[in-house]
């Protein structure tokens, strides 16, 4: 088998994994922008004061920004796949807790945990793409997909965060 055949097989076998990684990337980005747009509704529904409302965003950002490098290193030590899947699980569970929160404290705590999950999953996505796809055209395409999903996710989050169910 020559190098071209190996590259084609790797690219084909990597497509399902790329779809999972892109979906994870979309989840992470949509949540970040969606909450920012939904803040007025969150304030109204939960009766939050200004400082409490700012921590809905800041709790997530502190955890995400503070743990991003550490989680990337954990991916190197324990495996990127394991850290990615663990991050998606943590993020999803925390999202359910956010939806169930009835006051500021549980919402801020759940948003902090969401930030942890986002740092875990987000820190290893690009590294996984680089490992899955050989250098060249297929790797560039895969990275382009991840970048497109991230950019599109920001728009989807902004639009989706502004949609509220009829009262």
PDB file of C-alpha atoms in Angstrom:
ATOM      1  CA  UNK A   1       0.000   0.000   0.000  1.00  0.00           C
ATOM      2  CA  UNK A   2       1.472   3.352  -0.989  1.00  0.00           C
ATOM      3  CA  UNK A   3       1.287   6.668   0.821  1.00  0.00           C
ATOM      4  CA  UNK A   4      -1.702   7.921  -1.213  1.00  0.00           C
ATOM      5  CA  UNK A   5      -3.782   4.838  -0.380  1.00  0.00           C
ATOM      6  CA  UNK A   6      -2.907   5.166   3.307  1.00  0.00           C
ATOM      7  CA  UNK A   7      -3.959   8.819   3.286  1.00  0.00           C
ATOM      8  CA  UNK A   8      -7.298   7.990   1.638  1.00  0.00           C
ATOM      9  CA  UNK A   9      -8.035   5.184   4.119  1.00  0.00           C
ATOM     10  CA  UNK A  10      -7.096   7.379   7.081  1.00  0.00           C
ATOM     11  CA  UNK A  11      -9.277  10.207   5.829  1.00  0.00           C
ATOM     12  CA  UNK A  12     -12.275   7.908   5.287  1.00  0.00           C
ATOM     13  CA  UNK A  13     -11.917   6.276   8.687  1.00  0.00           C
ATOM     14  CA  UNK A  14     -11.513   9.691  10.292  1.00  0.00           C
ATOM     15  CA  UNK A  15     -14.752  11.150   8.911  1.00  0.00           C
ATOM     16  CA  UNK A  16     -17.059   9.701  11.590  1.00  0.00           C
ATOM     17  CA  UNK A  17     -14.644  10.906  14.252  1.00  0.00           C
ATOM     18  CA  UNK A  18     -14.551  14.334  12.617  1.00  0.00           C
ATOM     19  CA  UNK A  19     -18.356  14.444  12.752  1.00  0.00           C
ATOM     20  CA  UNK A  20     -18.269  13.696  16.489  1.00  0.00           C
ATOM     21  CA  UNK A  21     -15.572  16.312  17.090  1.00  0.00           C
ATOM     22  CA  UNK A  22     -17.444  18.912  15.039  1.00  0.00           C
ATOM     23  CA  UNK A  23     -20.659  18.188  16.943  1.00  0.00           C
ATOM     24  CA  UNK A  24     -18.816  18.592  20.228  1.00  0.00           C
ATOM     25  CA  UNK A  25     -17.295  21.852  19.035  1.00  0.00           C
ATOM     26  CA  UNK A  26     -20.734  23.080  18.019  1.00  0.00           C
ATOM     27  CA  UNK A  27     -22.196  22.271  21.454  1.00  0.00           C
ATOM     28  CA  UNK A  28     -19.439  24.158  23.229  1.00  0.00           C
ATOM     29  CA  UNK A  29     -19.620  27.267  21.057  1.00  0.00           C
ATOM     30  CA  UNK A  30     -23.414  27.487  20.883  1.00  0.00           C
ATOM     31  CA  UNK A  31     -23.677  27.419  24.666  1.00  0.00           C
ATOM     32  CA  UNK A  32     -21.171  30.209  25.167  1.00  0.00           C
ATOM     33  CA  UNK A  33     -22.877  32.633  22.813  1.00  0.00           C
ATOM     34  CA  UNK A  34     -26.428  31.507  23.526  1.00  0.00           C
ATOM     35  CA  UNK A  35     -26.226  32.285  27.228  1.00  0.00           C
ATOM     36  CA  UNK A  36     -24.869  35.771  26.562  1.00  0.00           C
ATOM     37  CA  UNK A  37     -27.894  36.598  24.436  1.00  0.00           C
ATOM     38  CA  UNK A  38     -30.319  34.942  26.869  1.00  0.00           C
ATOM     39  CA  UNK A  39     -29.123  36.895  29.930  1.00  0.00           C
ATOM     40  CA  UNK A  40     -32.102  39.275  30.023  1.00  0.00           C
ATOM     41  CA  UNK A  41     -34.496  36.328  30.012  1.00  0.00           C
ATOM     42  CA  UNK A  42     -32.448  34.510  32.664  1.00  0.00           C
ATOM     43  CA  UNK A  43     -32.522  37.637  34.845  1.00  0.00           C
ATOM     44  CA  UNK A  44     -36.279  37.921  34.401  1.00  0.00           C
ATOM     45  CA  UNK A  45     -37.062  34.245  35.013  1.00  0.00           C
ATOM     46  CA  UNK A  46     -34.843  33.813  38.073  1.00  0.00           C
ATOM     47  CA  UNK A  47     -35.001  37.363  39.448  1.00  0.00           C
ATOM     48  CA  UNK A  48     -31.236  37.786  39.453  1.00  0.00           C
ATOM     49  CA  UNK A  49     -29.414  40.944  40.484  1.00  0.00           C
ATOM     50  CA  UNK A  50     -26.600  42.426  38.374  1.00  0.00           C
ATOM     51  CA  UNK A  51     -23.742  40.722  40.231  1.00  0.00           C
ATOM     52  CA  UNK A  52     -25.487  37.350  40.187  1.00  0.00           C
ATOM     53  CA  UNK A  53     -26.159  37.713  36.493  1.00  0.00           C
ATOM     54  CA  UNK A  54     -22.543  38.514  35.719  1.00  0.00           C
ATOM     55  CA  UNK A  55     -21.458  35.324  37.488  1.00  0.00           C
ATOM     56  CA  UNK A  56     -23.668  33.263  35.180  1.00  0.00           C
ATOM     57  CA  UNK A  57     -21.171  34.192  32.466  1.00  0.00           C
ATOM     58  CA  UNK A  58     -18.061  34.627  34.610  1.00  0.00           C
ATOM     59  CA  UNK A  59     -18.345  31.275  36.395  1.00  0.00           C
ATOM     60  CA  UNK A  60     -18.140  29.538  33.042  1.00  0.00           C
ATOM     61  CA  UNK A  61     -15.311  31.716  31.760  1.00  0.00           C
ATOM     62  CA  UNK A  62     -13.202  31.410  34.924  1.00  0.00           C
ATOM     63  CA  UNK A  63     -13.384  27.616  34.830  1.00  0.00           C
ATOM     64  CA  UNK A  64     -12.846  27.402  31.080  1.00  0.00           C
ATOM     65  CA  UNK A  65      -9.955  29.861  30.892  1.00  0.00           C
ATOM     66  CA  UNK A  66      -8.325  28.638  34.075  1.00  0.00           C
ATOM     67  CA  UNK A  67      -8.351  24.965  33.121  1.00  0.00           C
ATOM     68  CA  UNK A  68      -7.792  25.031  29.364  1.00  0.00           C
ATOM     69  CA  UNK A  69      -4.029  24.426  29.457  1.00  0.00           C
ATOM     70  CA  UNK A  70      -4.265  21.877  32.264  1.00  0.00           C
ATOM     71  CA  UNK A  71      -6.922  19.914  30.376  1.00  0.00           C
ATOM     72  CA  UNK A  72      -4.793  19.936  27.238  1.00  0.00           C
ATOM     73  CA  UNK A  73      -1.962  18.425  29.255  1.00  0.00           C
ATOM     74  CA  UNK A  74      -4.344  15.857  30.734  1.00  0.00           C
ATOM     75  CA  UNK A  75      -5.216  14.907  27.161  1.00  0.00           C
ATOM     76  CA  UNK A  76      -1.532  14.317  26.490  1.00  0.00           C
ATOM     77  CA  UNK A  77      -1.158  12.187  29.617  1.00  0.00           C
ATOM     78  CA  UNK A  78      -4.396  10.190  29.667  1.00  0.00           C
ATOM     79  CA  UNK A  79      -5.474  10.272  26.044  1.00  0.00           C
ATOM     80  CA  UNK A  80      -7.273  12.948  24.082  1.00  0.00           C
ATOM     81  CA  UNK A  81     -10.239  10.719  23.324  1.00  0.00           C
ATOM     82  CA  UNK A  82     -10.810   9.985  27.000  1.00  0.00           C
ATOM     83  CA  UNK A  83     -10.543  13.659  27.968  1.00  0.00           C
ATOM     84  CA  UNK A  84     -12.812  14.726  25.092  1.00  0.00           C
ATOM     85  CA  UNK A  85     -15.547  12.223  25.928  1.00  0.00           C
ATOM     86  CA  UNK A  86     -15.267  12.986  29.644  1.00  0.00           C
ATOM     87  CA  UNK A  87     -15.539  16.691  28.882  1.00  0.00           C
ATOM     88  CA  UNK A  88     -18.629  16.205  26.742  1.00  0.00           C
ATOM     89  CA  UNK A  89     -20.214  14.106  29.522  1.00  0.00           C
ATOM     90  CA  UNK A  90     -19.422  16.735  32.179  1.00  0.00           C
ATOM     91  CA  UNK A  91     -20.641  19.540  29.925  1.00  0.00           C
ATOM     92  CA  UNK A  92     -23.897  17.744  29.093  1.00  0.00           C
ATOM     93  CA  UNK A  93     -24.658  16.883  32.726  1.00  0.00           C
ATOM     94  CA  UNK A  94     -23.932  20.463  33.772  1.00  0.00           C
ATOM     95  CA  UNK A  95     -26.205  21.739  30.999  1.00  0.00           C
ATOM     96  CA  UNK A  96     -29.059  19.687  32.451  1.00  0.00           C
ATOM     97  CA  UNK A  97     -28.313  21.158  35.876  1.00  0.00           C
ATOM     98  CA  UNK A  98     -28.386  24.658  34.378  1.00  0.00           C
ATOM     99  CA  UNK A  99     -31.822  23.970  32.940  1.00  0.00           C
ATOM    100  CA  UNK A 100     -33.068  22.730  36.314  1.00  0.00           C
ATOM    101  CA  UNK A 101     -31.595  25.607  38.343  1.00  0.00           C
ATOM    102  CA  UNK A 102     -34.208  27.718  40.076  1.00  0.00           C
ATOM    103  CA  UNK A 103     -31.943  30.324  41.604  1.00  0.00           C
ATOM    104  CA  UNK A 104     -28.573  31.986  41.178  1.00  0.00           C
ATOM    105  CA  UNK A 105     -26.339  29.706  43.266  1.00  0.00           C
ATOM    106  CA  UNK A 106     -27.135  26.413  41.518  1.00  0.00           C
ATOM    107  CA  UNK A 107     -27.040  28.112  38.112  1.00  0.00           C
ATOM    108  CA  UNK A 108     -23.616  29.666  38.722  1.00  0.00           C
ATOM    109  CA  UNK A 109     -22.278  26.368  40.101  1.00  0.00           C
ATOM    110  CA  UNK A 110     -23.598  24.474  37.086  1.00  0.00           C
ATOM    111  CA  UNK A 111     -22.121  27.071  34.725  1.00  0.00           C
ATOM    112  CA  UNK A 112     -18.755  26.634  36.461  1.00  0.00           C
ATOM    113  CA  UNK A 113     -18.977  22.871  35.892  1.00  0.00           C
ATOM    114  CA  UNK A 114     -19.938  23.541  32.261  1.00  0.00           C
ATOM    115  CA  UNK A 115     -16.737  25.555  31.931  1.00  0.00           C
ATOM    116  CA  UNK A 116     -14.759  22.594  33.263  1.00  0.00           C
ATOM    117  CA  UNK A 117     -16.372  20.302  30.676  1.00  0.00           C
ATOM    118  CA  UNK A 118     -15.755  22.830  27.925  1.00  0.00           C
ATOM    119  CA  UNK A 119     -12.082  23.123  28.882  1.00  0.00           C
ATOM    120  CA  UNK A 120     -11.736  19.349  28.846  1.00  0.00           C
ATOM    121  CA  UNK A 121     -13.391  18.814  25.469  1.00  0.00           C
ATOM    122  CA  UNK A 122     -12.285  22.005  23.760  1.00  0.00           C
ATOM    123  CA  UNK A 123      -8.629  21.656  24.642  1.00  0.00           C
ATOM    124  CA  UNK A 124      -8.146  18.425  22.719  1.00  0.00           C
ATOM    125  CA  UNK A 125     -10.295  18.828  19.596  1.00  0.00           C
ATOM    126  CA  UNK A 126      -7.637  20.298  17.314  1.00  0.00           C
ATOM    127  CA  UNK A 127      -5.028  17.858  18.596  1.00  0.00           C
ATOM    128  CA  UNK A 128      -7.320  14.964  17.754  1.00  0.00           C
ATOM    129  CA  UNK A 129      -7.872  16.292  14.234  1.00  0.00           C
ATOM    130  CA  UNK A 130      -4.121  16.578  13.682  1.00  0.00           C
ATOM    131  CA  UNK A 131      -3.605  12.981  14.810  1.00  0.00           C
ATOM    132  CA  UNK A 132      -6.568  11.590  12.829  1.00  0.00           C
ATOM    133  CA  UNK A 133      -5.665  13.156   9.502  1.00  0.00           C
ATOM    134  CA  UNK A 134      -2.290  12.977   7.781  1.00  0.00           C
ATOM    135  CA  UNK A 135      -0.561  16.133   6.678  1.00  0.00           C
ATOM    136  CA  UNK A 136      -1.873  17.610   3.497  1.00  0.00           C
ATOM    137  CA  UNK A 137      -5.215  18.237   1.918  1.00  0.00           C
ATOM    138  CA  UNK A 138      -7.306  16.017   4.240  1.00  0.00           C
ATOM    139  CA  UNK A 139      -5.914  17.628   7.383  1.00  0.00           C
ATOM    140  CA  UNK A 140      -6.566  21.103   5.986  1.00  0.00           C
ATOM    141  CA  UNK A 141     -10.136  20.105   5.159  1.00  0.00           C
ATOM    142  CA  UNK A 142     -10.706  18.657   8.621  1.00  0.00           C
ATOM    143  CA  UNK A 143      -9.350  21.747  10.367  1.00  0.00           C
ATOM    144  CA  UNK A 144     -11.485  23.886   8.068  1.00  0.00           C
ATOM    145  CA  UNK A 145     -14.575  21.916   9.120  1.00  0.00           C
ATOM    146  CA  UNK A 146     -13.786  22.487  12.803  1.00  0.00           C
ATOM    147  CA  UNK A 147     -13.159  26.206  12.202  1.00  0.00           C
ATOM    148  CA  UNK A 148     -16.367  26.556  10.167  1.00  0.00           C
ATOM    149  CA  UNK A 149     -18.395  24.814  12.874  1.00  0.00           C
ATOM    150  CA  UNK A 150     -16.895  27.088  15.520  1.00  0.00           C
ATOM    151  CA  UNK A 151     -17.719  30.219  13.524  1.00  0.00           C
ATOM    152  CA  UNK A 152     -21.182  28.974  12.610  1.00  0.00           C
ATOM    153  CA  UNK A 153     -21.805  27.901  16.194  1.00  0.00           C
ATOM    154  CA  UNK A 154     -21.341  31.460  17.344  1.00  0.00           C
ATOM    155  CA  UNK A 155     -24.076  32.584  14.989  1.00  0.00           C
ATOM    156  CA  UNK A 156     -26.393  29.715  15.890  1.00  0.00           C
ATOM    157  CA  UNK A 157     -25.892  30.427  19.591  1.00  0.00           C
ATOM    158  CA  UNK A 158     -26.649  34.097  19.167  1.00  0.00           C
ATOM    159  CA  UNK A 159     -29.825  33.340  17.227  1.00  0.00           C
ATOM    160  CA  UNK A 160     -30.907  30.452  19.432  1.00  0.00           C
ATOM    161  CA  UNK A 161     -30.213  32.317  22.659  1.00  0.00           C
ATOM    162  CA  UNK A 162     -32.590  35.035  21.580  1.00  0.00           C
ATOM    163  CA  UNK A 163     -35.460  32.617  20.946  1.00  0.00           C
ATOM    164  CA  UNK A 164     -37.741  32.134  23.904  1.00  0.00           C
ATOM    165  CA  UNK A 165     -40.832  29.979  24.158  1.00  0.00           C
ATOM    166  CA  UNK A 166     -44.200  31.675  24.144  1.00  0.00           C
ATOM    167  CA  UNK A 167     -45.327  32.483  27.645  1.00  0.00           C
TER     168      UNK A 167
END
